[in-house]
Coordinates of C-alpha atoms in Angstrom, one line a residue:
X27 CA 19.4 -17.9 11.3
X28 CA 22.1 -17.3 13.8
X29 CA 22.7 -14.0 15.4
X30 CA 26.0 -12.8 16.8
X31 CA 26.4 -12.9 20.6
X32 CA 29.4 -10.6 20.7
X33 CA 29.1 -7.9 23.4
X34 CA 25.4 -8.8 24.0
X35 CA 24.2 -9.8 27.4
X36 CA 21.2 -12.1 28.0
X37 CA 18.6 -11.6 30.7
X38 CA 18.5 -14.3 33.4
X39 CA 16.2 -17.2 32.6
X40 CA 12.9 -16.9 34.6
X41 CA 11.3 -20.4 34.9
X42 CA 8.0 -19.1 36.5
X43 CA 7.4 -15.5 35.5
X44 CA 5.1 -13.3 37.6
X45 CA 5.0 -10.4 35.1
X46 CA 5.0 -10.2 31.3
X47 CA 6.4 -6.9 29.8
X48 CA 6.2 -6.3 26.1
X49 CA 7.4 -3.2 24.3
X50 CA 7.4 -2.0 20.7
X51 CA 11.0 -1.6 19.5
X52 CA 11.4 1.3 17.0
X53 CA 10.7 4.7 18.5
X54 CA 9.5 3.2 21.8
X55 CA 12.4 1.2 23.3
X56 CA 14.9 2.6 20.8
X57 CA 15.1 6.3 19.8
X58 CA 16.4 6.5 16.3
X59 CA 17.9 9.9 17.1
X60 CA 20.1 8.0 19.6
X61 CA 21.4 11.1 21.3
X62 CA 23.7 10.9 24.4
X63 CA 20.6 11.4 26.6
X64 CA 18.8 8.5 24.8
X65 CA 21.9 6.3 25.2
X66 CA 22.0 7.1 28.9
X67 CA 18.3 6.3 29.4
X68 CA 18.6 3.0 27.6
X69 CA 21.6 2.0 29.6
X70 CA 19.6 2.7 32.8
X71 CA 16.7 0.6 31.6
X72 CA 19.1 -2.2 30.6
X73 CA 20.7 -2.2 34.1
X74 CA 17.2 -2.3 35.7
X75 CA 16.2 -5.3 33.6
X76 CA 19.5 -7.1 34.3
X77 CA 19.2 -6.5 38.1
X78 CA 15.5 -7.0 38.6
X79 CA 14.3 -9.5 36.0
X80 CA 15.2 -12.5 38.2
X81 CA 14.2 -11.0 41.5
X82 CA 10.9 -9.7 40.3
X83 CA 10.2 -12.6 37.9
X84 CA 9.8 -10.5 34.7
X85 CA 9.5 -12.1 31.3
X86 CA 10.5 -9.3 28.8
X87 CA 10.1 -9.0 25.1
X88 CA 10.2 -6.7 22.1
X89 CA 7.2 -6.8 19.7
X90 CA 8.0 -5.1 16.4
X91 CA 7.1 -4.8 12.8
X92 CA 10.7 -4.9 11.8
X93 CA 12.4 -8.1 10.7
X94 CA 14.9 -9.8 13.0
X95 CA 17.8 -8.9 10.7
X96 CA 16.7 -5.2 10.8
X97 CA 16.5 -5.4 14.7
X98 CA 20.0 -6.7 15.0
X99 CA 21.3 -4.1 12.6
X100 CA 19.9 -1.4 14.9
X101 CA 21.3 -3.2 18.0
X102 CA 24.7 -3.0 16.5
X103 CA 24.4 0.5 15.1
X104 CA 23.1 2.0 18.4
X105 CA 25.3 0.0 20.7
X106 CA 22.5 -1.8 22.7
X107 CA 24.0 -4.3 25.2
X108 CA 21.1 -6.4 26.2
X109 CA 18.7 -8.8 24.4
X110 CA 15.2 -9.5 25.7
X111 CA 13.9 -13.0 26.5
X112 CA 12.1 -13.0 23.2
X113 CA 11.6 -10.9 20.0
X114 CA 8.3 -11.1 18.2
X115 CA 9.4 -9.7 14.9
X116 CA 7.9 -9.0 11.4
X117 CA 4.7 -7.8 13.0
X118 CA 4.2 -10.8 15.1
X119 CA 4.8 -13.4 12.4
X120 CA 7.9 -14.8 14.1
X121 CA 8.7 -15.4 17.8
X122 CA 12.4 -16.0 18.6
X123 CA 13.8 -16.8 22.0
X124 CA 17.2 -15.5 23.4
X125 CA 18.5 -17.3 26.5
X126 CA 21.2 -19.7 27.5
X127 CA 19.2 -22.7 26.2
X128 CA 17.4 -21.2 23.2
X129 CA 19.6 -18.6 21.5
X130 CA 17.9 -17.6 18.3
X131 CA 15.4 -20.5 18.3
X132 CA 11.9 -20.0 16.8
X133 CA 8.7 -20.8 18.7
X134 CA 7.6 -24.0 17.0
X135 CA 4.0 -23.9 18.1
X136 CA 3.6 -20.4 16.7
X137 CA 5.3 -21.4 13.4
X138 CA 3.0 -24.4 13.0
X139 CA -0.1 -22.3 13.4
X140 CA 1.1 -20.0 10.6
X141 CA 2.0 -22.9 8.3
X142 CA -1.6 -24.1 8.7
X143 CA -3.1 -20.7 7.7
X144 CA -4.3 -19.9 4.2
X145 CA -1.8 -17.0 3.8
X146 CA 0.3 -16.8 0.7
X147 CA 2.2 -14.3 -1.5
X148 CA -0.2 -15.2 -4.4
X149 CA -3.2 -14.4 -2.3
X150 CA -1.8 -11.0 -1.3
X151 CA -0.8 -10.3 -5.0
X152 CA -4.4 -11.0 -6.0
X153 CA -5.8 -8.7 -3.4
X154 CA -3.5 -5.9 -4.4
X155 CA -4.5 -6.4 -8.1
X156 CA -8.2 -6.3 -7.1
X157 CA -7.6 -3.1 -5.2
X158 CA -5.9 -1.5 -8.1
X159 CA -8.9 -2.1 -10.3
X160 CA -10.9 -0.2 -7.7
X161 CA -8.4 2.7 -7.9
X162 CA -6.7 1.9 -4.6
X163 CA -3.0 1.8 -5.3
X164 CA -0.5 0.1 -2.9
X165 CA 3.3 0.4 -3.3
X166 CA 5.5 -2.5 -2.1
X167 CA 7.9 -1.6 0.7
X168 CA 11.6 -2.5 0.4
X169 CA 12.1 -6.0 1.7
X170 CA 15.0 -6.2 4.2
X171 CA 14.5 -9.9 4.9
X172 CA 12.1 -12.3 3.2
X173 CA 9.2 -13.2 5.4
X174 CA 6.7 -15.8 4.1
X175 CA 4.0 -14.5 6.5
X176 CA 4.3 -10.7 6.2
X177 CA 3.9 -8.4 3.1
X178 CA 4.3 -4.7 3.6
X179 CA 2.9 -1.9 1.4
X180 CA 2.5 1.9 1.5
X181 CA -0.7 3.7 0.7
X182 CA 0.0 7.3 -0.2
X183 CA -2.6 9.7 1.2
X184 CA -4.8 11.8 -1.1
X185 CA -7.6 13.5 0.9
X186 CA -9.6 12.5 3.9
X187 CA -12.6 11.1 1.9
X188 CA -10.7 9.1 -0.6
X189 CA -8.4 7.7 2.1
X190 CA -11.3 6.7 4.3
X191 CA -12.9 4.9 1.3
X192 CA -9.7 3.2 0.3
X193 CA -9.1 1.9 3.9
X194 CA -12.6 0.5 4.0
X195 CA -12.1 -1.3 0.6
X196 CA -8.8 -2.8 1.8
X197 CA -10.3 -4.1 5.1
X198 CA -13.4 -5.4 3.3
X199 CA -11.4 -7.5 0.7
X200 CA -9.0 -8.8 3.4
X201 CA -11.8 -9.9 5.6
X202 CA -13.4 -11.8 2.7
X203 CA -10.0 -13.4 2.0
X204 CA -9.6 -14.8 5.5
X205 CA -6.4 -13.0 6.4
X206 CA -5.7 -9.8 8.3
X207 CA -4.3 -6.3 7.6
X208 CA -2.8 -3.7 9.8
X209 CA -3.1 -0.1 8.6
X210 CA -1.5 2.7 10.5
X211 CA 0.1 6.1 9.9
X212 CA 3.7 5.6 8.7
X213 CA 6.5 7.1 10.8
X214 CA 9.3 9.0 8.9
X215 CA 11.5 8.7 12.1
X216 CA 11.6 4.9 11.3
X217 CA 12.5 5.6 7.7
X218 CA 9.1 5.7 6.2
X219 CA 8.0 8.2 3.5
X220 CA 5.9 11.3 4.5
X221 CA 2.1 11.3 4.2
X222 CA 1.4 7.7 3.8
X223 CA 0.0 4.6 5.7
X224 CA 1.7 1.3 6.4
X225 CA -0.5 -1.5 5.0
X226 CA 0.7 -4.8 6.4
X227 CA -0.8 -8.1 5.3
X228 CA -0.4 -11.1 7.7
X229 CA -2.2 -14.4 8.4
X230 CA -5.2 -14.1 10.8
X231 CA -4.5 -14.1 14.5
X232 CA -0.9 -12.9 14.2
X233 CA -1.0 -9.3 15.3
X234 CA 0.5 -7.7 18.4
X235 CA -2.7 -8.4 20.3
X236 CA -2.4 -12.1 19.5
X237 CA 1.3 -12.1 20.6
X238 CA 0.1 -10.8 24.0
X239 CA -2.4 -13.6 24.4
X240 CA 0.0 -16.3 23.2
X241 CA 2.8 -15.2 25.5
X242 CA 0.5 -15.0 28.5
X243 CA -0.8 -18.5 27.8
X244 CA 2.7 -19.9 27.3
X245 CA 4.0 -18.3 30.5
X246 CA 0.9 -18.8 32.6
X247 CA 1.1 -15.2 33.8
X248 CA -2.1 -13.5 35.0
X249 CA -3.6 -10.8 32.8
X250 CA -3.4 -8.5 35.8
X251 CA 0.4 -8.6 35.5
X252 CA 0.7 -7.8 31.8
X253 CA 2.3 -4.6 30.8
X254 CA 3.0 -3.1 27.3
X255 CA 4.4 0.0 25.7
X256 CA 4.1 1.5 22.3
X257 CA 4.2 4.8 20.3
X258 CA 2.1 4.4 17.2
X259 CA -1.3 3.4 15.9
X260 CA -0.2 -0.2 15.2
X261 CA 0.5 -0.6 19.0
X262 CA -3.0 0.3 20.2
X263 CA -4.5 -3.2 20.1
X264 CA -1.5 -4.5 22.1
X265 CA -1.9 -1.8 24.7
X266 CA -5.6 -2.5 25.0
X267 CA -5.1 -6.2 25.4
X268 CA -2.8 -6.0 28.4
X269 CA -3.9 -4.8 31.9
X270 CA -1.4 -1.9 31.9
X271 CA -0.9 -0.4 28.4
X272 CA 1.1 2.8 28.0
X273 CA 2.1 5.0 25.1
X274 CA 5.5 6.6 25.7
X275 CA 5.4 10.4 25.7
X276 CA 6.9 10.7 22.2
X277 CA 4.0 8.8 20.7
X278 CA 2.4 9.9 17.5
X279 CA -0.6 12.3 17.6
X280 CA -2.7 9.5 15.9
X281 CA -1.9 7.1 18.7
X282 CA -2.7 9.6 21.4
X283 CA -6.1 10.1 20.0
X284 CA -6.8 6.4 20.3
X285 CA -5.3 5.7 23.7
X286 CA -5.3 7.9 26.8
X287 CA -2.8 6.1 29.1
X288 CA 0.5 7.9 28.4
X289 CA 3.8 7.6 30.3
X290 CA 5.3 10.8 31.8
X291 CA 8.6 10.5 29.8
X292 CA 9.8 9.5 26.3
X293 CA 11.3 6.3 25.1
X294 CA 13.3 4.1 27.5
X295 CA 12.9 6.6 30.3
X296 CA 9.1 6.4 30.1
X297 CA 9.3 2.6 30.1
X298 CA 11.6 2.5 33.1
X299 CA 9.5 5.0 35.1
X300 CA 6.3 2.9 34.6
X301 CA 8.0 -0.4 35.4
X302 CA 9.4 1.0 38.7
X303 CA 5.9 2.3 39.5
X304 CA 3.9 -0.8 38.7
X305 CA 6.4 -3.5 39.8
X306 CA 7.1 -2.9 43.5

């Protein structure tokens, strides 16, 4: 798939990075409210990245549950002017590079690993049917872009006991099937319904944590120089995998219960403040 380069700048290519910086996209890097203040903060972060990426040898990427098509729709809608070095989209089931040599090209090693997994739509359908027999009902999420390695559902909350039992059943069945599932509180600010969980099925070893390890290995960057940002429960493993993992100040209450390292500011301003502090 080709993505329009119109009015979009690329970061300088960094052949031997010293730092890897990864950030969730929706409601971490990008504020969906997109007020004038948010636009100003993003512009300041973009200018920092443009000016400092080469000098400070930063390899920068977005790690998001959204599809690549959805990400570009938001880029155009919100007037973002800068692409990262890579986007790990569809909950880490795709890695796409954006530089002068590889604009919109997928990581072939990552794709081959997924092709060799046992993940399939039929397997997920069978799991959902089994769960329904045990009175655990999952609702398919609208599909913006077909992804062969990501299937998204909603689980609508009932009460604490039933929800806890349902989540345990989902995880138990998925473990037996040899794939993985990410379950986190859905965020209405990102367009999700109220009072439900995101239930995302993917091949094993494809989560945000695995993206961190893969990118560090590919770039040969020390774990000590790994930095990540997020705002929700599905970012926690990524934040705990890097050396410096931060929730932005606007993070969900669920995430703040699970991770104590929190930036002083919201969204792009929080990311920029931490980067200026850590990367001297």
